[in-house]
Coordinates of C-alpha atoms (C1' of nucleotides) in Angstrom, one line a residue:
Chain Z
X1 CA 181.3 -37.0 142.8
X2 CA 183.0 -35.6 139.6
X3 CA 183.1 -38.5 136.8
X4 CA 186.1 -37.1 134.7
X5 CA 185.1 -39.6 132.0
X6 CA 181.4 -38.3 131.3
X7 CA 183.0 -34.8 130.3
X8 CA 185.0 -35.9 127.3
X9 CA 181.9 -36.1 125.1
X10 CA 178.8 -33.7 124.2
X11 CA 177.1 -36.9 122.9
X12 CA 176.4 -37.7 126.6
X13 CA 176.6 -34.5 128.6
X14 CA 172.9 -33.5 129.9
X15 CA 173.6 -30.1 129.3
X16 CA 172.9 -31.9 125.9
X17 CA 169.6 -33.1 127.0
X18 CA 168.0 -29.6 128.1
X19 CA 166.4 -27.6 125.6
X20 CA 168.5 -25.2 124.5
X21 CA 170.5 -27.8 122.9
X22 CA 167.7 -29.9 121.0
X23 CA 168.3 -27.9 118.3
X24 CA 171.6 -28.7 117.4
X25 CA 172.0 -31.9 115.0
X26 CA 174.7 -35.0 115.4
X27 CA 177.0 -33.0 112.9
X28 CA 177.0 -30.1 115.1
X29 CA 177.9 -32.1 118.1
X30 CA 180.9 -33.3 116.5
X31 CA 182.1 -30.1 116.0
X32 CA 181.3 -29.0 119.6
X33 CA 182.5 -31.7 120.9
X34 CA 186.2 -30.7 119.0
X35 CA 185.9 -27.3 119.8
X36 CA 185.1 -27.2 123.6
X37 CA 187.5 -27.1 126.5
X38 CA 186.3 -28.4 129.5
X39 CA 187.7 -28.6 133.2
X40 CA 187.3 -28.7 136.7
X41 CA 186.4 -25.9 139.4
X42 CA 186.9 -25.7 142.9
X43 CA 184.4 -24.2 145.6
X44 CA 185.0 -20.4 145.0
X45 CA 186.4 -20.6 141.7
X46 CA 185.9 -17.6 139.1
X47 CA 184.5 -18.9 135.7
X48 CA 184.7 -15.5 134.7
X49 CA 185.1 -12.1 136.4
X50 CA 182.4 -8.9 136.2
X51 CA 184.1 -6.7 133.9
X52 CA 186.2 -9.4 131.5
X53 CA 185.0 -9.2 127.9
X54 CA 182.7 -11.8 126.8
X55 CA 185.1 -14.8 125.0
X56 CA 182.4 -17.6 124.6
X57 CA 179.7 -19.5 126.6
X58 CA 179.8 -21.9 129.3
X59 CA 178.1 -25.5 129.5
X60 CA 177.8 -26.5 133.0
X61 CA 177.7 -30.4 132.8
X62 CA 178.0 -31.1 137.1
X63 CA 177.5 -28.7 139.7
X64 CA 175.9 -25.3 140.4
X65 CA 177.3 -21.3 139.4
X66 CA 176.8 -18.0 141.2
X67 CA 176.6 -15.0 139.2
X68 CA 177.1 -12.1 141.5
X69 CA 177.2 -8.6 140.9
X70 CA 178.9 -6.1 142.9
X71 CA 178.4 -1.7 142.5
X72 CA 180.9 0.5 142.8
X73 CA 180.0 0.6 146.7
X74 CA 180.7 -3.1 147.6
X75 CA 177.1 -3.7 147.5
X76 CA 176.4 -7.5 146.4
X77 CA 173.2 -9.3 144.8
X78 CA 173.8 -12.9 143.7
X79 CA 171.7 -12.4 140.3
X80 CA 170.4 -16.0 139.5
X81 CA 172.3 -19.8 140.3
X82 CA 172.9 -21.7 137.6
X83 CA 172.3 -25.7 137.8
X84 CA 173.7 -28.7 136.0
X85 CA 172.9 -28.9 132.3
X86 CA 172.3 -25.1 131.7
X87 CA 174.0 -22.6 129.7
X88 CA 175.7 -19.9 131.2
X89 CA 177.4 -16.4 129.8
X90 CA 174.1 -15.6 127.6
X91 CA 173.8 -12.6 128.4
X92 CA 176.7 -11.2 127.9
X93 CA 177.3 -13.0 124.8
X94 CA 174.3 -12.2 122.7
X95 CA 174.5 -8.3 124.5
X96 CA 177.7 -7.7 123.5
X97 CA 178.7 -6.3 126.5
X98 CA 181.3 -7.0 128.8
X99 CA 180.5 -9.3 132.0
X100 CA 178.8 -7.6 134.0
X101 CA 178.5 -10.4 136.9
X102 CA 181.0 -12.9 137.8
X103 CA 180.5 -16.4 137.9
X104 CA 181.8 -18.5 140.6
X105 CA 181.7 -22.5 141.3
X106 CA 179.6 -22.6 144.4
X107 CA 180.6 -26.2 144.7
X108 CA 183.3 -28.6 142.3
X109 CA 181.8 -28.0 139.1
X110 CA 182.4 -29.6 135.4
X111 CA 182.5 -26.9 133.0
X112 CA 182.9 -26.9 128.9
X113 CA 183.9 -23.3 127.5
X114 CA 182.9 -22.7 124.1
X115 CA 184.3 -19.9 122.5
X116 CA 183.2 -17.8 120.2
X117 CA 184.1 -19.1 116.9
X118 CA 182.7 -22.5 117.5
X119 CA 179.0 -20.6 119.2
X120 CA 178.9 -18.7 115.4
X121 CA 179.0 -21.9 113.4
X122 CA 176.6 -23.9 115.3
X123 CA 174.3 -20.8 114.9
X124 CA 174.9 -20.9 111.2
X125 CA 174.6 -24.3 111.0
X126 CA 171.7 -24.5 113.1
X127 CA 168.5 -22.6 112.4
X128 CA 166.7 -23.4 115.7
X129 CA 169.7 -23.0 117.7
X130 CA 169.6 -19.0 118.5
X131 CA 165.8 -19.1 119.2
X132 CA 166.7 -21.6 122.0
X133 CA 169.0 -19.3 123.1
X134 CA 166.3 -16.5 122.7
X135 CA 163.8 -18.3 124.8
X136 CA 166.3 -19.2 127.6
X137 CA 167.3 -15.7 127.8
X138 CA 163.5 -14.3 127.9
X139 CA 162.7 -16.7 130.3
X140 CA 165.4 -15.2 132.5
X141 CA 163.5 -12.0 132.3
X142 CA 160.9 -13.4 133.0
X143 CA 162.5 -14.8 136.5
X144 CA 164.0 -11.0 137.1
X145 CA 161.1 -8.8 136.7
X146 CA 159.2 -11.9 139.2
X147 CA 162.6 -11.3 141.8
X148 CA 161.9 -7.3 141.2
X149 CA 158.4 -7.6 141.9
X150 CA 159.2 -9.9 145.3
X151 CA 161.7 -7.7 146.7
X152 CA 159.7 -4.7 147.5
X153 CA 156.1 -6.5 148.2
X154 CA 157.2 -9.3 150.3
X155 CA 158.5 -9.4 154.2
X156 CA 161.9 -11.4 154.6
X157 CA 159.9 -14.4 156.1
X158 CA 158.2 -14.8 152.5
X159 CA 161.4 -14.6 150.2
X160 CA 162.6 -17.1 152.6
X161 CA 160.1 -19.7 152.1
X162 CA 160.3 -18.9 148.7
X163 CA 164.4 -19.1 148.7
X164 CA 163.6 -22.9 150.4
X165 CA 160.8 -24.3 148.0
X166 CA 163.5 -22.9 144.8
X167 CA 166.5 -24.8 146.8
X168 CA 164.0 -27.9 147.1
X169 CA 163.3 -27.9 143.5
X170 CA 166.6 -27.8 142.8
X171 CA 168.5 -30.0 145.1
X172 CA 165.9 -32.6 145.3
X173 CA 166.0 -35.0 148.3
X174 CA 167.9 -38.2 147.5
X175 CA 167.0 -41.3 149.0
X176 CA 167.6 -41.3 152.6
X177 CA 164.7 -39.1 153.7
X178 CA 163.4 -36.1 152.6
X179 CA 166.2 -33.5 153.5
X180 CA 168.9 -31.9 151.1
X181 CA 172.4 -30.2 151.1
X182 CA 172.4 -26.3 149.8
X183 CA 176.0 -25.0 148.9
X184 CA 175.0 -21.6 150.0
X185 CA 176.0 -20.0 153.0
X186 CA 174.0 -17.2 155.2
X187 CA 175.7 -14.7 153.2
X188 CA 175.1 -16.2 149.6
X189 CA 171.2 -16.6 151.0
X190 CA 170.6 -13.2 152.0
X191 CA 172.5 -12.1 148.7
X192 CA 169.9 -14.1 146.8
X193 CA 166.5 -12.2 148.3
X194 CA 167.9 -9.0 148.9
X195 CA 168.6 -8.9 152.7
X196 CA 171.4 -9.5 155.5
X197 CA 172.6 -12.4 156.6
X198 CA 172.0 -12.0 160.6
X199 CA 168.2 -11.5 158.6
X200 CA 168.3 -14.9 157.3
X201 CA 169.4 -16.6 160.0
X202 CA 166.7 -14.6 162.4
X203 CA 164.0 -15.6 159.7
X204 CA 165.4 -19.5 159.2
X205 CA 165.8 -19.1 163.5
X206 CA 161.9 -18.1 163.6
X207 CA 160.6 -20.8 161.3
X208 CA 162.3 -23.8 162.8
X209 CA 160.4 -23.0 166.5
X210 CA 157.8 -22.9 164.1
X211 CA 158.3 -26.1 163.5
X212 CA 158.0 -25.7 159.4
X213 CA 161.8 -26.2 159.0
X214 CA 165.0 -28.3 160.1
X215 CA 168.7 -27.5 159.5
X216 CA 171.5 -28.7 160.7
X217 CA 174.5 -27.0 158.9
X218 CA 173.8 -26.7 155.6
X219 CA 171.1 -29.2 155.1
X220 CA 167.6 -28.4 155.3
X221 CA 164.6 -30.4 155.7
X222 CA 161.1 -29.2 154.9
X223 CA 158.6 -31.1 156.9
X224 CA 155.5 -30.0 154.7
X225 CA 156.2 -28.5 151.4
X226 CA 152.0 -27.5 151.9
X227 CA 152.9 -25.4 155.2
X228 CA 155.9 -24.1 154.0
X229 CA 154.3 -22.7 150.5
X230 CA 151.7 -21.0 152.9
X231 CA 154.3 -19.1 154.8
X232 CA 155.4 -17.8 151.3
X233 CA 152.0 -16.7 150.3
X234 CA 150.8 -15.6 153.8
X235 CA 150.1 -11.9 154.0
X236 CA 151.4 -10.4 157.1
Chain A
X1 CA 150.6 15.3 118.0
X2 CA 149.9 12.4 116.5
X3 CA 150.2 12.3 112.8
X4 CA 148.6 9.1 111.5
X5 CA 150.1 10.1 108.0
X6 CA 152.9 8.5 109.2
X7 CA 152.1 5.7 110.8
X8 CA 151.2 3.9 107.5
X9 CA 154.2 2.0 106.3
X10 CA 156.9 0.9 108.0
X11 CA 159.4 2.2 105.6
X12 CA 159.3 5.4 107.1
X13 CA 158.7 4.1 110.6
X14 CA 161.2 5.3 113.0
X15 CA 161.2 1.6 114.8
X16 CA 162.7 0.8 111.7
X17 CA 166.1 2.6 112.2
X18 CA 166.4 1.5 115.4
X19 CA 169.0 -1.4 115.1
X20 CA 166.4 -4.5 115.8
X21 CA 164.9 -4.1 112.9
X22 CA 167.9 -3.5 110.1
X23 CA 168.4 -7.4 109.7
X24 CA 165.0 -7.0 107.8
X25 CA 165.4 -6.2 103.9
X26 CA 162.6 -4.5 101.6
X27 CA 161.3 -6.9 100.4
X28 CA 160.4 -8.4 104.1
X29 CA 159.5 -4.3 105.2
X30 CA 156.6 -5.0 102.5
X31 CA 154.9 -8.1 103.6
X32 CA 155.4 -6.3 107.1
X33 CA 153.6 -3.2 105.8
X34 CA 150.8 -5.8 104.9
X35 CA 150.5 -7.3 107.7
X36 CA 151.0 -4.6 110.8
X37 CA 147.8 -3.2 112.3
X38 CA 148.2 0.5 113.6
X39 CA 146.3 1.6 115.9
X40 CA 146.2 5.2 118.5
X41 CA 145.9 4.4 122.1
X42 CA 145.0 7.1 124.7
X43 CA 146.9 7.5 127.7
X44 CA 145.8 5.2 130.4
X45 CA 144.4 2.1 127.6
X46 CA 146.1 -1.3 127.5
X47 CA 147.8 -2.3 124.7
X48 CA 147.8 -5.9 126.7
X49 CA 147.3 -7.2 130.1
X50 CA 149.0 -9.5 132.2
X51 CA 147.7 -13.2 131.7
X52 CA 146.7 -13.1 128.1
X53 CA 147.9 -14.8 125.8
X54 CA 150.5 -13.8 123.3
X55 CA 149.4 -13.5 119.9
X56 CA 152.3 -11.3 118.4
X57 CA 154.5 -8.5 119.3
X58 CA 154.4 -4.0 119.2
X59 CA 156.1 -1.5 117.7
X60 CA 156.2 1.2 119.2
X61 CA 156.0 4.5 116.6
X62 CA 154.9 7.5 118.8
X63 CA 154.6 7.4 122.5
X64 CA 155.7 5.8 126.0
X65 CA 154.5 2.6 127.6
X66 CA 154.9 1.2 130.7
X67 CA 155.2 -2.5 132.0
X68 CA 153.1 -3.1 135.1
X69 CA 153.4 -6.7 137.0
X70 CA 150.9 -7.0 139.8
X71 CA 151.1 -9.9 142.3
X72 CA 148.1 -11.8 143.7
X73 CA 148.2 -9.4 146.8
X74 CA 147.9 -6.1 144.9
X75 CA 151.3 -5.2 144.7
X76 CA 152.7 -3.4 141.7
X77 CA 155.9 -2.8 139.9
X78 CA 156.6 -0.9 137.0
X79 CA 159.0 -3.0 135.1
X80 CA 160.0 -0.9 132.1
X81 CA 159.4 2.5 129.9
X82 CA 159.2 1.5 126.2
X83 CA 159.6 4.7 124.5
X84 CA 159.4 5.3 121.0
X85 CA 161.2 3.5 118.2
X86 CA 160.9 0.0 120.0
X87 CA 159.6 -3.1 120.2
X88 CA 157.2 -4.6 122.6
X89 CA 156.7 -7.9 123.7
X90 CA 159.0 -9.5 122.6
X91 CA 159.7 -11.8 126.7
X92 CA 156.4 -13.3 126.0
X93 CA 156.4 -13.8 122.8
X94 CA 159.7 -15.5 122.6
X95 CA 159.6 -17.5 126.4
X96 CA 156.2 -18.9 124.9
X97 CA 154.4 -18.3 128.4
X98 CA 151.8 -15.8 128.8
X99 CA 152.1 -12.0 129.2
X100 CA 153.5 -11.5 133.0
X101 CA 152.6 -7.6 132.8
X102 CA 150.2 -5.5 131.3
X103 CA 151.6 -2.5 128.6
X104 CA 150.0 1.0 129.2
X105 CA 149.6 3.9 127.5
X106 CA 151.4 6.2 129.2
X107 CA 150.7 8.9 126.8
X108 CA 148.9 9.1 123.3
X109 CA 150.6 6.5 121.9
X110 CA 150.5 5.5 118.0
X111 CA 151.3 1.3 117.8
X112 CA 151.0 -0.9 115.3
X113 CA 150.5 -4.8 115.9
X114 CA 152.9 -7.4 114.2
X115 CA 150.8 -11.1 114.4
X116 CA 152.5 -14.0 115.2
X117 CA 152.3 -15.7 111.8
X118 CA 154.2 -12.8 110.2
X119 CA 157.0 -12.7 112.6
X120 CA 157.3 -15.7 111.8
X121 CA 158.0 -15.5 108.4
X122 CA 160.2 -12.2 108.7
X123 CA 162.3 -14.8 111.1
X124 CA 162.3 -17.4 108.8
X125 CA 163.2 -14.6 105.5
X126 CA 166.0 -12.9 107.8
X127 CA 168.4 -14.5 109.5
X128 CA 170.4 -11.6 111.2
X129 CA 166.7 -11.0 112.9
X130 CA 166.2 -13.5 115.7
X131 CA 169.9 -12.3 116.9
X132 CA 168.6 -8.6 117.1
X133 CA 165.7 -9.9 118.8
X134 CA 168.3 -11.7 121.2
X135 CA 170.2 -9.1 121.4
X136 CA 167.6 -6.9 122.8
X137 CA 166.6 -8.9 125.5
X138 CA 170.0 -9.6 126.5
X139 CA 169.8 -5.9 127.2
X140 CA 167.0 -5.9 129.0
X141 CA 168.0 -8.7 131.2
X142 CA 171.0 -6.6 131.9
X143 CA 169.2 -3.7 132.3
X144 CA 166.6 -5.7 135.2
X145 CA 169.8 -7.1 137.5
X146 CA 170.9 -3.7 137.2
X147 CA 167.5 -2.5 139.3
X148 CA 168.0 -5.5 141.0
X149 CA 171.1 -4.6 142.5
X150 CA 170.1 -0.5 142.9
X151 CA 167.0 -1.4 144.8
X152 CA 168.8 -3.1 147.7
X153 CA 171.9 -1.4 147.6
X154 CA 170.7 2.5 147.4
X155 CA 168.8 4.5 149.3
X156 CA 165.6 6.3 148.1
X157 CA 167.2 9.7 147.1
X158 CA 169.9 8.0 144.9
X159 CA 167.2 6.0 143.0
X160 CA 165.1 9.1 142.5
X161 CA 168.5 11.0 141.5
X162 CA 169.0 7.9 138.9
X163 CA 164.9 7.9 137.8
X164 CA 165.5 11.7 136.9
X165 CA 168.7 11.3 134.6
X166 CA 167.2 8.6 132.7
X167 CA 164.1 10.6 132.3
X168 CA 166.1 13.4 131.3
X169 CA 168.1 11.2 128.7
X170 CA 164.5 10.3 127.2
X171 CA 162.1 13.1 127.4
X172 CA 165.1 15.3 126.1
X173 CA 164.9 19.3 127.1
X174 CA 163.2 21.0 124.1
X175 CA 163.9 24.2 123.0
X176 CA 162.8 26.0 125.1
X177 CA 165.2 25.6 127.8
X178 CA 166.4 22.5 129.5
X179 CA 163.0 21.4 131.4
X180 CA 161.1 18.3 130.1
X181 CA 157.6 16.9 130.7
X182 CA 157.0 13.2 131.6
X183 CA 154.2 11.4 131.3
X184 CA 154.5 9.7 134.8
X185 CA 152.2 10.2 138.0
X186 CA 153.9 9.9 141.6
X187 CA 152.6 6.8 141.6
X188 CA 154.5 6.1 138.3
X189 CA 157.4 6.5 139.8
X190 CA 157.2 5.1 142.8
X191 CA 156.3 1.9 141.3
X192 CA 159.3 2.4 138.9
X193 CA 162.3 2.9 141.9
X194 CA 160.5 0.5 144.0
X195 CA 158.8 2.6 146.7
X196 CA 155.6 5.1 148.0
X197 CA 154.4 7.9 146.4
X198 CA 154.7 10.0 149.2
X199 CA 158.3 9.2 149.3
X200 CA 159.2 10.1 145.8
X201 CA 157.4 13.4 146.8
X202 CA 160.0 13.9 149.9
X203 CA 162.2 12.8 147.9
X204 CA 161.7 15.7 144.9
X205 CA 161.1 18.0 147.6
X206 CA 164.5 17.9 149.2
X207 CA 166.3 18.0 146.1
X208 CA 164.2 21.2 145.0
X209 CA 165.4 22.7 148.5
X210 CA 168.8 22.1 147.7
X211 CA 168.2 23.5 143.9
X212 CA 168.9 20.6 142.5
X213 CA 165.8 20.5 140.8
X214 CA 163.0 22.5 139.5
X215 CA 159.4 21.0 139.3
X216 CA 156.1 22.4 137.9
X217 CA 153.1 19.7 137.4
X218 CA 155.1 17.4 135.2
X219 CA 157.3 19.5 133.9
X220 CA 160.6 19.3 135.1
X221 CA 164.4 20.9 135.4
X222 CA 167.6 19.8 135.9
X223 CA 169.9 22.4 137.1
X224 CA 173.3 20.9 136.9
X225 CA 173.1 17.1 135.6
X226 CA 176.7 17.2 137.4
X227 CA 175.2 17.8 140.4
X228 CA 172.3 15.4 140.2
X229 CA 174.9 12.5 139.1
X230 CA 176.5 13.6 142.2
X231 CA 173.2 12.6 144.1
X232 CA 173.1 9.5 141.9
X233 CA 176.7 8.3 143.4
X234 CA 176.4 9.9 146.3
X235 CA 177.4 7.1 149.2
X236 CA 174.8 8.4 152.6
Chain V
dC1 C1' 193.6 -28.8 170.2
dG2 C1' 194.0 -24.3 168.7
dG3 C1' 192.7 -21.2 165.0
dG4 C1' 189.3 -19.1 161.9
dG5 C1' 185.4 -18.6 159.0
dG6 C1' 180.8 -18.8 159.3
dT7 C1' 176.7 -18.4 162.3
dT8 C1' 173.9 -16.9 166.0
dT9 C1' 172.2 -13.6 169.3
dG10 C1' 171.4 -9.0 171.3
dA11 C1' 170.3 -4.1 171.5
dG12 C1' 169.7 0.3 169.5
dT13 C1' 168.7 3.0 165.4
dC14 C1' 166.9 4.7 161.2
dC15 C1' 164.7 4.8 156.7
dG16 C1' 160.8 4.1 154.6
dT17 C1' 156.0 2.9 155.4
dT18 C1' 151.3 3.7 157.0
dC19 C1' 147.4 6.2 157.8
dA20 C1' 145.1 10.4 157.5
dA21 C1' 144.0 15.0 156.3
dA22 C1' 144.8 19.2 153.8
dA23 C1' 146.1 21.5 149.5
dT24 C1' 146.5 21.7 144.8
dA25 C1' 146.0 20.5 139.9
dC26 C1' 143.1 19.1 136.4
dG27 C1' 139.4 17.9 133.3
dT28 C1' 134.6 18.8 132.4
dG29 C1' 130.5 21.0 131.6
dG30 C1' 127.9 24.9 132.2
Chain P
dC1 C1' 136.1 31.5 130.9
dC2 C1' 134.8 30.3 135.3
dA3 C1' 132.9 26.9 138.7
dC4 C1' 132.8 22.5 140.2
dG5 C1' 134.1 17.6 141.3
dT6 C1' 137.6 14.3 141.2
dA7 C1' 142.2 12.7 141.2
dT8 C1' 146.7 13.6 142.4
dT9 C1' 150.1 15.6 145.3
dT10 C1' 151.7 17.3 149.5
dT11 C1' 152.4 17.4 154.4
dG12 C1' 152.4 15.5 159.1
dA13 C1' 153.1 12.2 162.8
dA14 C1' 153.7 7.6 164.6
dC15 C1' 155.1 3.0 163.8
dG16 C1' 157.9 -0.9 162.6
dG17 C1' 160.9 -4.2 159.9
dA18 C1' 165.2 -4.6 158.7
dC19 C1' 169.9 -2.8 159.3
dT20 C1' 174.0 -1.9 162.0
dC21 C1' 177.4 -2.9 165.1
dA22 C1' 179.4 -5.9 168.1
dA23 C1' 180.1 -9.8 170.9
dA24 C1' 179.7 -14.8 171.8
dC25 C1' 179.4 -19.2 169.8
dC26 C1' 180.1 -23.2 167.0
dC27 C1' 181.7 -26.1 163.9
dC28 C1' 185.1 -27.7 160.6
dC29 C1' 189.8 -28.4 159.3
dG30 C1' 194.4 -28.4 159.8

DNA sequence: CGGGGGTTTGAGTCCGTTCAAAATACGTGG
DNA sequence: CCACGTATTTTGAACGGACTCAAACCCCCG
């Protein structure tokens, strides 16, 4: 899956190709492409730890990120996922604040630190850069107040059907039919709407008699995409 | 209250101390002078509403606002408080998508409107700027995971016991004695921790029977903050 | 083939909601 | 300054969705 080869320059990473990074001229990218470290995670892998002090930003070139957050109580909310070719550690870095979620591979992920010195030049050098970096991080706000908002007007069902159309978006069914692998278990799931994970599986449970939904393991296979976004917009 | 005396230039605005706006240098605070439109808005009046579109951002000089997102069902959260001294609008203005909440009035409010075409040119004259813009969001995005987290993880009476220190931190005790006023309805507040009215009015209620708090109308004492960030903590 | 984590299922409980009515505060005009 | 009408707040009682606790199950991997 991981293509060692494809990390060693910026040039071709598709982190590149997203956005955020349009700004950022050939020059730059030489410079980037010096300056970053990248490597390897494993499933369940920290890229950083709530609480470390911010050090740099994160490209992730392959695979997808957790950021969880955890209270004083043990209570856990995984805060947003974080896909191939998005920048991660924004918030933190432009807050100045510590971490206050940690980030773990959710699956093997290729990941390019860039630390802090080399972030501060390419914003000098690059005008554009740190209102791409603005945008990204008000379009995250965006997502949280729209998660807020969710949580306390929608049932379970809905925030599941919603949790199933985001998961199609994002790992899009490949060729051999229509269904696709999620690298989330119950727990990480409920953790992502706001619930427990014996909820979950009782909604998921309820849906497939329902006939709006296969799994087997973790892949999932959404017979209408039409039925399924009426469940999430059905009032009770 | 209000004295429009004041709200005339923006050197002696107190938005301007606060630390987004120190990047900008006087010779930027004058073309800013220029171009800002003041304006009073009584409580309960819309500064904007949700769907329009963005055509610059808010200072805010005198006042509170509130954030309100409603969904297509009715459903309503109140996302943030702007209080005095900052900026508003600054997720819409800077994801490029559409207001996603309306700002209120909570209170008579004094305002005064920055256009698009002169933020951009006090970005483009001030460098240090779009980072304090950045850097505000960043908080905010912080700031919304935290209520992310709270509202699944604690119970109603911790929430309310966490709504009353922040309004406490805010709408400071005066002097005369350590009660405050806040310009919030039950409703307010409900919509704020994520809940009924009648339950933020249980809520109070308990806590006044245990002396943790005092409440006339709107007006409103805090015994012992120990105590109360006792409550706050307080596992059931 | 024997662990062991993750998942499913079940039953009971509780916190917060819902609906509805009474009480109170508040602004307005007389 | 008081009376009135409206909005907000308070109180009550019943209901229900999601949580808790716990046991059984299942798959994956060694």
């Amino acid at each position: 899956m991981i293509d060692e080869s494809k990390t060693l320059f910026c040039a071709t990473c598709p982190t590149r190709r997203s956005a955020e990074w349009n700004a950022v001229d050939d020059v730059a990218i030489g410079l980037l492409n010096r300056a970053k470290a990248p490597r390897i995670y494993q499933r369940g892998e920290l890229i950083f730890a709530q609480g470390d002090e911010c050090e740099g930003i994160f490209c992730v070139e392959q695979g997808t990120v957790a950021l969880r957050r955890v209270d004083r109580d043990g209570n856990v909310a995984l805060v947003n996922l974080i896909h191939a070719g998005l920048t991660l550690g924004l918030r933190s870095y432009f807050s100045e604040t510590p971490r206050q979620a940690s980030a773990e591979a959710l699956e093997t992920c290729s990941i390019c630190f860039i630390p802090s010195e080399a972030v501060e030049s390419l914003l000098n050098s690059n005008a554009g850069l740190c209102r791409s970096f603005l945008k990204h991080v008000a379009l995250d706000l965006g997502a949280a107040h729209r998660a807020l908002l969710q949580k306390d007007a929608l049932p379970v069902r809905n925030r599941t059907a919603l949790l199933l159309l985001y998961l199609h978006d994002h790992y899009n069914p490949t060729a051999n039919g229509d269904s696709f692998r999620v690298p989330l278990t119950r727990q990480d799931m409920a953790e992502l709407i706001g619930t427990r994970p014996e909820t979950v599986t009782r909604a998921l449970h309820q849906m497939q008699e329902e006939g709006l939904l296969a799994t087997s393991g973790r892949t999932v296979e959404i017979p209408s995409l039409a039925a399924m976004r009426r469940v999430a917009e059905e009032a009770d």
